[in-house]
């Protein structure tokens, strides 16, 4: 009886193996067929894409031939995507690194795709920067509202969108990406990197826009002293100062958003620090830094505004003794005192916000 049961079980096991082996073979054949379909349809799609790109350069996007090629490219792109989805649905052996050669090999699909996308980002960024340079030159020579400048501004905005979409696509494909390796994202060699160049560009932008802002601030201050705050020239200079101040603040925020190395002591040279720290025996580099200059500027502002406030306070106190608190002159002096008191308090708060060294005993010499 036991031998009969064992024989029956062995027969069933052999039958199960015989059923499973054809099923596995069928699945492998199906995966091979689907992989071949994806590769062939992708080649056809890329062929139409190349012909459509050439046609757009030579005949324009809206010619009859280019529109036909665009329809062909979109149709084969949809077929390729559907074949890829079908390949995944069949639970075939799929990794991003082995589209072209499931058995291994040197060049893989993901590596070539990442190289292609990185080249696309770099080339589109160059085109965008070329339009930005042409737009800036046009603004200086013809004015912002000329037809040519408006056309160039539209091109700049369009290429900004293209570059951002290419970057997002690069990240979506799971390519190796770090801000320090935009120009060579697949090789970690040294040299000048994209983030370093970007930080230098943004720091130069902050420095130049800050100098323009300070220039308008100085001219506005001189104008207020000589012509009065409400003259036409002073109002124009005030508008210029405020617009350049907003640009400078936006450039600073952009500098921080890009993850550049930023310390208050190194605005003017955020990349100048050595890669390895100096020995402890060496003294730190000396010289005026941006934070020190900013603290000196804010301290002088507090001192000067405090002197003006105290002057109005003394005049208001004398006026109250001789003319009474509700005389017209005393009320005007009281308004002046309160206004300059509020400005002094705001300057003190700004001084503390900048992280300057502050003690009540050392306002005049922080």
Short mmCIF file of C-alpha atoms in Angstrom, two decimals:
data_model
loop_
_atom_site.label_atom_id
_atom_site.label_comp_id
_atom_site.label_asym_id
_atom_site.label_seq_id
_atom_site.Cartn_x
_atom_site.Cartn_y
_atom_site.Cartn_z
CA UNK A 1 0.00 0.00 0.00
CA UNK A 2 2.85 2.37 0.91
CA UNK A 3 4.65 1.59 -2.34
CA UNK A 4 1.47 2.32 -4.30
CA UNK A 5 1.10 5.73 -2.62
CA UNK A 6 4.75 6.63 -3.27
CA UNK A 7 4.44 5.63 -6.92
CA UNK A 8 1.32 7.76 -7.31
CA UNK A 9 2.99 10.79 -5.77
CA UNK A 10 6.03 10.44 -8.03
CA UNK A 11 3.77 10.25 -11.09
CA UNK A 12 1.98 13.43 -10.00
CA UNK A 13 5.29 15.26 -9.39
CA UNK A 14 6.56 14.30 -12.83
CA UNK A 15 3.31 15.48 -14.38
CA UNK A 16 3.59 18.82 -12.53
CA UNK A 17 7.17 19.31 -13.72
CA UNK A 18 6.09 18.44 -17.26
CA UNK A 19 3.35 21.08 -17.08
CA UNK A 20 5.58 23.76 -15.50
CA UNK A 21 8.47 23.40 -17.95
CA UNK A 22 6.41 24.20 -21.08
CA UNK A 23 4.82 27.11 -19.21
CA UNK A 24 8.27 28.53 -18.32
CA UNK A 25 9.45 28.00 -21.89
CA UNK A 26 6.37 29.77 -23.24
CA UNK A 27 6.96 32.72 -20.88
CA UNK A 28 10.61 32.98 -21.96
CA UNK A 29 9.64 32.91 -25.65
CA UNK A 30 6.97 35.53 -25.03
CA UNK A 31 9.47 37.79 -23.25
CA UNK A 32 11.93 37.40 -26.12
CA UNK A 33 9.22 38.31 -28.62
CA UNK A 34 8.16 41.35 -26.61
CA UNK A 35 11.75 42.51 -26.16
CA UNK A 36 12.39 42.25 -29.88
CA UNK A 37 9.20 44.17 -30.55
CA UNK A 38 10.21 46.98 -28.19
CA UNK A 39 13.68 47.26 -29.74
CA UNK A 40 12.44 47.24 -33.33
CA UNK A 41 9.62 49.71 -32.71
CA UNK A 42 11.98 51.99 -30.82
CA UNK A 43 14.36 52.00 -33.78
CA UNK A 44 11.50 52.93 -36.12
CA UNK A 45 10.36 55.67 -33.75
CA UNK A 46 13.89 57.11 -33.48
CA UNK A 47 14.24 57.04 -37.27
CA UNK A 48 11.08 59.13 -37.69
CA UNK A 49 12.23 61.43 -34.89
CA UNK A 50 15.55 62.08 -36.65
CA UNK A 51 13.83 62.73 -40.01
CA UNK A 52 11.31 65.05 -38.35
CA UNK A 53 14.09 67.01 -36.60
CA UNK A 54 15.97 67.47 -39.88
CA UNK A 55 12.78 68.52 -41.63
CA UNK A 56 12.00 71.13 -38.99
CA UNK A 57 15.43 72.68 -39.41
CA UNK A 58 15.25 72.93 -43.20
CA UNK A 59 11.56 73.33 -44.06
CA UNK A 60 9.90 74.64 -40.89
CA UNK A 61 7.60 72.90 -38.45
CA UNK A 62 4.36 73.52 -40.39
CA UNK A 63 5.30 72.24 -43.81
CA UNK A 64 3.30 69.33 -45.16
CA UNK A 65 6.21 66.88 -45.02
CA UNK A 66 7.09 67.82 -41.43
CA UNK A 67 3.51 67.45 -40.24
CA UNK A 68 3.35 63.98 -41.79
CA UNK A 69 6.62 62.94 -40.14
CA UNK A 70 5.40 64.29 -36.80
CA UNK A 71 2.26 62.14 -37.04
CA UNK A 72 4.41 59.10 -37.87
CA UNK A 73 6.74 59.77 -34.94
CA UNK A 74 3.87 60.16 -32.48
CA UNK A 75 2.19 56.99 -33.71
CA UNK A 76 5.37 54.90 -33.34
CA UNK A 77 6.13 56.49 -29.98
CA UNK A 78 2.70 55.42 -28.70
CA UNK A 79 3.32 51.90 -30.03
CA UNK A 80 6.72 51.73 -28.32
CA UNK A 81 5.29 52.85 -25.01
CA UNK A 82 2.48 50.32 -25.29
CA UNK A 83 5.01 47.55 -26.04
CA UNK A 84 7.06 48.54 -23.00
CA UNK A 85 3.96 48.43 -20.81
CA UNK A 86 3.07 45.02 -22.26
CA UNK A 87 6.60 43.82 -21.53
CA UNK A 88 6.24 44.84 -17.88
CA UNK A 89 2.75 43.34 -17.63
CA UNK A 90 4.13 39.95 -18.64
CA UNK A 91 6.56 40.18 -15.68
CA UNK A 92 9.47 39.74 -18.01
CA UNK A 93 13.06 40.05 -16.83
CA UNK A 94 13.48 43.84 -17.00
CA UNK A 95 16.00 46.26 -15.52
CA UNK A 96 16.78 49.77 -16.68
CA UNK A 97 20.41 48.79 -17.13
CA UNK A 98 19.72 45.96 -19.59
CA UNK A 99 17.26 47.07 -22.26
CA UNK A 100 19.58 46.49 -25.20
CA UNK A 101 21.41 43.46 -23.95
CA UNK A 102 19.72 41.26 -21.35
CA UNK A 103 22.77 39.01 -21.36
CA UNK A 104 25.16 41.80 -20.32
CA UNK A 105 27.61 43.83 -22.34
CA UNK A 106 29.52 47.08 -22.17
CA UNK A 107 27.05 49.71 -23.40
CA UNK A 108 23.68 49.50 -21.65
CA UNK A 109 20.45 51.31 -22.44
CA UNK A 110 20.31 53.35 -19.24
CA UNK A 111 23.88 54.59 -19.59
CA UNK A 112 23.31 55.67 -23.20
CA UNK A 113 19.97 57.22 -22.23
CA UNK A 114 21.59 59.22 -19.42
CA UNK A 115 24.34 60.41 -21.77
CA UNK A 116 21.72 61.44 -24.31
CA UNK A 117 19.66 63.32 -21.71
CA UNK A 118 22.73 65.04 -20.24
CA UNK A 119 23.74 66.17 -23.76
CA UNK A 120 20.21 67.44 -24.28
CA UNK A 121 20.32 69.46 -21.05
CA UNK A 122 23.74 70.91 -21.90
CA UNK A 123 22.82 71.83 -25.50
CA UNK A 124 19.45 73.33 -24.57
CA UNK A 125 21.09 75.29 -21.77
CA UNK A 126 23.56 76.73 -24.28
CA UNK A 127 20.70 77.75 -26.60
CA UNK A 128 18.84 79.33 -23.68
CA UNK A 129 21.91 81.27 -22.57
CA UNK A 130 22.49 82.44 -26.15
CA UNK A 131 18.95 83.87 -26.29
CA UNK A 132 19.46 85.49 -22.86
CA UNK A 133 22.62 87.23 -24.10
CA UNK A 134 20.90 88.43 -27.30
CA UNK A 135 17.90 89.65 -25.28
CA UNK A 136 20.11 91.63 -22.90
CA UNK A 137 21.99 93.28 -25.77
CA UNK A 138 18.68 94.13 -27.42
CA UNK A 139 17.33 95.70 -24.22
CA UNK A 140 20.36 97.97 -23.94
CA UNK A 141 20.25 99.10 -27.58
CA UNK A 142 16.56 99.13 -28.56
CA UNK A 143 14.62 99.11 -25.30
CA UNK A 144 12.54 96.37 -23.71
CA UNK A 145 9.34 97.10 -25.65
CA UNK A 146 10.71 96.87 -29.17
CA UNK A 147 9.30 94.05 -31.30
CA UNK A 148 12.65 92.29 -31.62
CA UNK A 149 13.24 92.34 -27.85
CA UNK A 150 9.76 91.02 -27.14
CA UNK A 151 10.34 88.18 -29.59
CA UNK A 152 13.67 87.35 -27.90
CA UNK A 153 12.04 87.43 -24.47
CA UNK A 154 9.46 84.89 -25.65
CA UNK A 155 12.27 82.68 -26.92
CA UNK A 156 14.06 82.96 -23.58
CA UNK A 157 10.94 81.91 -21.68
CA UNK A 158 10.33 79.00 -24.07
CA UNK A 159 13.89 77.69 -23.73
CA UNK A 160 13.75 78.08 -19.96
CA UNK A 161 10.78 75.72 -19.99
CA UNK A 162 12.61 73.31 -22.30
CA UNK A 163 15.69 73.19 -20.06
CA UNK A 164 13.65 72.65 -16.91
CA UNK A 165 11.66 69.87 -18.60
CA UNK A 166 14.90 68.20 -19.76
CA UNK A 167 16.32 68.36 -16.24
CA UNK A 168 13.13 66.86 -14.81
CA UNK A 169 13.26 64.12 -17.45
CA UNK A 170 16.90 63.42 -16.54
CA UNK A 171 15.91 62.95 -12.91
CA UNK A 172 12.83 60.88 -13.84
CA UNK A 173 15.00 58.37 -15.67
CA UNK A 174 16.89 57.72 -12.44
CA UNK A 175 20.21 58.86 -13.90
CA UNK A 176 23.02 59.58 -11.49
CA UNK A 177 22.63 63.24 -10.73
CA UNK A 178 24.34 65.62 -8.35
CA UNK A 179 24.63 69.37 -8.63
CA UNK A 180 28.40 69.00 -8.75
CA UNK A 181 28.37 66.80 -11.83
CA UNK A 182 25.97 68.28 -14.38
CA UNK A 183 28.59 68.43 -17.12
CA UNK A 184 29.84 64.89 -16.52
CA UNK A 185 27.17 63.05 -14.52
CA UNK A 186 28.51 59.56 -15.26
CA UNK A 187 32.16 60.14 -14.33
CA UNK A 188 33.19 61.51 -10.98
CA UNK A 189 36.35 63.22 -12.17
CA UNK A 190 37.44 66.58 -10.86
CA UNK A 191 37.75 69.91 -12.56
CA UNK A 192 35.32 72.77 -12.90
CA UNK A 193 31.78 71.49 -12.27
CA UNK A 194 28.40 72.91 -13.10
CA UNK A 195 27.55 73.90 -9.53
CA UNK A 196 30.83 75.77 -9.09
CA UNK A 197 30.25 77.69 -12.34
CA UNK A 198 26.63 78.36 -11.37
CA UNK A 199 27.64 79.62 -7.92
CA UNK A 200 30.26 81.90 -9.43
CA UNK A 201 27.68 83.27 -11.86
CA UNK A 202 25.11 83.86 -9.10
CA UNK A 203 27.68 85.44 -6.76
CA UNK A 204 28.76 87.80 -9.56
CA UNK A 205 25.11 88.63 -10.14
CA UNK A 206 24.57 89.42 -6.45
CA UNK A 207 27.74 91.54 -6.33
CA UNK A 208 26.93 93.58 -9.46
CA UNK A 209 23.27 94.11 -8.58
CA UNK A 210 24.24 95.12 -5.04
CA UNK A 211 26.69 97.69 -6.39
CA UNK A 212 24.00 99.10 -8.73
CA UNK A 213 21.53 99.22 -5.85
CA UNK A 214 24.02 101.01 -3.61
CA UNK A 215 24.79 103.49 -6.38
CA UNK A 216 21.09 104.42 -6.68
CA UNK A 217 20.83 104.58 -2.89
CA UNK A 218 23.71 107.08 -2.70
CA UNK A 219 22.25 109.21 -5.52
CA UNK A 220 18.80 109.13 -3.89
CA UNK A 221 20.26 110.19 -0.52
CA UNK A 222 22.10 113.12 -2.09
CA UNK A 223 18.99 114.14 -4.03
CA UNK A 224 16.85 114.14 -0.89
CA UNK A 225 19.29 116.45 0.85
CA UNK A 226 19.50 118.94 -2.02
CA UNK A 227 16.14 118.78 -3.88
CA UNK A 228 13.73 117.33 -1.31
CA UNK A 229 12.13 113.89 -1.12
CA UNK A 230 9.18 114.67 -3.39
CA UNK A 231 10.96 116.19 -6.35
CA UNK A 232 10.53 114.37 -9.65
CA UNK A 233 14.18 113.31 -9.82
CA UNK A 234 14.19 111.95 -6.26
CA UNK A 235 11.01 109.96 -6.83
CA UNK A 236 12.55 108.39 -9.95
CA UNK A 237 15.73 107.51 -8.06
CA UNK A 238 13.67 106.02 -5.23
CA UNK A 239 11.83 103.77 -7.71
CA UNK A 240 15.16 102.70 -9.22
CA UNK A 241 16.62 101.93 -5.80
CA UNK A 242 13.60 99.85 -4.78
CA UNK A 243 13.56 97.83 -7.99
CA UNK A 244 17.29 97.03 -7.74
CA UNK A 245 16.92 96.22 -4.05
CA UNK A 246 14.20 93.68 -4.91
CA UNK A 247 16.43 92.19 -7.62
CA UNK A 248 19.35 91.88 -5.21
CA UNK A 249 17.20 90.12 -2.61
CA UNK A 250 15.85 87.74 -5.27
CA UNK A 251 19.40 86.97 -6.44
CA UNK A 252 20.45 86.23 -2.86
CA UNK A 253 17.49 83.88 -2.41
CA UNK A 254 18.35 82.17 -5.71
CA UNK A 255 21.95 81.79 -4.57
CA UNK A 256 20.78 80.01 -1.42
CA UNK A 257 18.25 77.89 -3.36
CA UNK A 258 21.01 76.50 -5.57
CA UNK A 259 22.75 75.14 -2.47
CA UNK A 260 25.87 77.25 -3.02
CA UNK A 261 28.32 77.55 -0.17
CA UNK A 262 27.20 80.62 1.68
CA UNK A 263 28.39 82.25 4.87
CA UNK A 264 27.84 85.84 5.84
CA UNK A 265 31.60 86.29 6.01
CA UNK A 266 32.19 85.16 2.43
CA UNK A 267 29.63 86.80 0.13
CA UNK A 268 32.25 88.19 -2.19
CA UNK A 269 34.20 84.92 -2.50
CA UNK A 270 31.99 81.93 -1.64
CA UNK A 271 34.20 79.52 -3.59
CA UNK A 272 37.58 80.87 -2.51
CA UNK A 273 38.07 78.66 0.53
CA UNK A 274 40.56 75.80 0.14
CA UNK A 275 39.21 72.28 -0.19
CA UNK A 276 41.25 71.12 2.82
CA UNK A 277 41.30 73.14 6.04
CA UNK A 278 44.60 74.86 6.83
CA UNK A 279 46.74 73.59 9.69
CA UNK A 280 45.86 74.90 13.11
CA UNK A 281 49.22 76.67 13.32
CA UNK A 282 48.34 78.95 10.43
CA UNK A 283 46.45 82.12 11.20
CA UNK A 284 43.09 82.64 9.45
CA UNK A 285 43.14 84.98 6.46
CA UNK A 286 42.67 88.61 7.31
CA UNK A 287 40.91 91.37 5.45
CA UNK A 288 37.54 93.05 5.38
CA UNK A 289 34.69 90.63 4.71
CA UNK A 290 31.17 91.41 3.54
CA UNK A 291 29.63 90.82 6.96
CA UNK A 292 32.09 93.17 8.66
CA UNK A 293 31.37 95.90 6.09
CA UNK A 294 27.63 95.30 6.46
CA UNK A 295 27.83 95.54 10.26
CA UNK A 296 29.82 98.76 10.02
CA UNK A 297 27.25 100.20 7.63
CA UNK A 298 24.34 99.22 9.88
CA UNK A 299 26.08 100.54 13.00
CA UNK A 300 26.70 103.91 11.32
CA UNK A 301 23.05 103.96 10.25
CA UNK A 302 21.89 103.33 13.82
CA UNK A 303 24.21 106.03 15.16
CA UNK A 304 23.16 108.67 12.62
CA UNK A 305 19.44 107.96 12.97
CA UNK A 306 19.78 107.98 16.76
CA UNK A 307 21.43 111.40 16.60
CA UNK A 308 18.59 112.74 14.42
CA UNK A 309 16.01 111.23 16.77
CA UNK A 310 17.69 112.79 19.83
CA UNK A 311 17.88 116.15 18.08
CA UNK A 312 14.10 116.14 17.44
CA UNK A 313 13.53 114.95 21.02
CA UNK A 314 15.51 117.92 22.42
CA UNK A 315 13.70 120.41 20.17
CA UNK A 316 10.31 118.92 21.08
CA UNK A 317 11.13 119.11 24.81
CA UNK A 318 12.13 122.78 24.55
CA UNK A 319 9.02 123.55 22.49
CA UNK A 320 6.74 121.96 25.11
CA UNK A 321 8.27 124.08 27.85
CA UNK A 322 7.92 127.38 25.96
CA UNK A 323 4.87 126.96 23.66
CA UNK A 324 2.83 124.12 25.11
CA UNK A 325 2.34 120.57 23.89
CA UNK A 326 -0.53 121.30 21.50
CA UNK A 327 0.94 124.14 19.51
CA UNK A 328 1.34 123.51 15.79
CA UNK A 329 5.13 123.53 15.93
CA UNK A 330 5.29 121.11 18.87
CA UNK A 331 2.89 118.67 17.22
CA UNK A 332 5.05 118.68 14.07
CA UNK A 333 8.22 118.05 16.11
CA UNK A 334 6.48 115.23 17.98
CA UNK A 335 5.59 113.54 14.67
CA UNK A 336 9.21 113.91 13.50
CA UNK A 337 10.53 112.46 16.76
CA UNK A 338 8.21 109.44 16.59
CA UNK A 339 9.08 108.77 12.96
CA UNK A 340 12.83 108.82 13.62
CA UNK A 341 12.39 106.75 16.78
CA UNK A 342 10.63 104.04 14.74
CA UNK A 343 13.42 104.15 12.13
CA UNK A 344 16.09 103.81 14.81
CA UNK A 345 14.35 100.81 16.37
CA UNK A 346 13.98 99.18 12.94
CA UNK A 347 17.70 99.76 12.25
CA UNK A 348 18.61 98.15 15.58
CA UNK A 349 16.43 95.13 14.78
CA UNK A 350 18.05 94.87 11.34
CA UNK A 351 21.48 95.06 12.99
CA UNK A 352 20.58 92.11 15.22
CA UNK A 353 19.03 90.17 12.29
CA UNK A 354 22.31 90.33 10.38
CA UNK A 355 24.01 88.57 13.30
CA UNK A 356 26.35 91.48 13.99
CA UNK A 357 28.12 91.61 17.34
CA UNK A 358 25.84 93.58 19.60
CA UNK A 359 26.06 94.68 23.21
CA UNK A 360 24.28 97.67 24.70
CA UNK A 361 27.62 99.04 25.86
CA UNK A 362 29.20 98.91 22.43
CA UNK A 363 26.74 100.37 19.93
CA UNK A 364 29.28 102.82 18.58
CA UNK A 365 32.06 100.26 18.23
CA UNK A 366 30.56 96.83 17.44
#
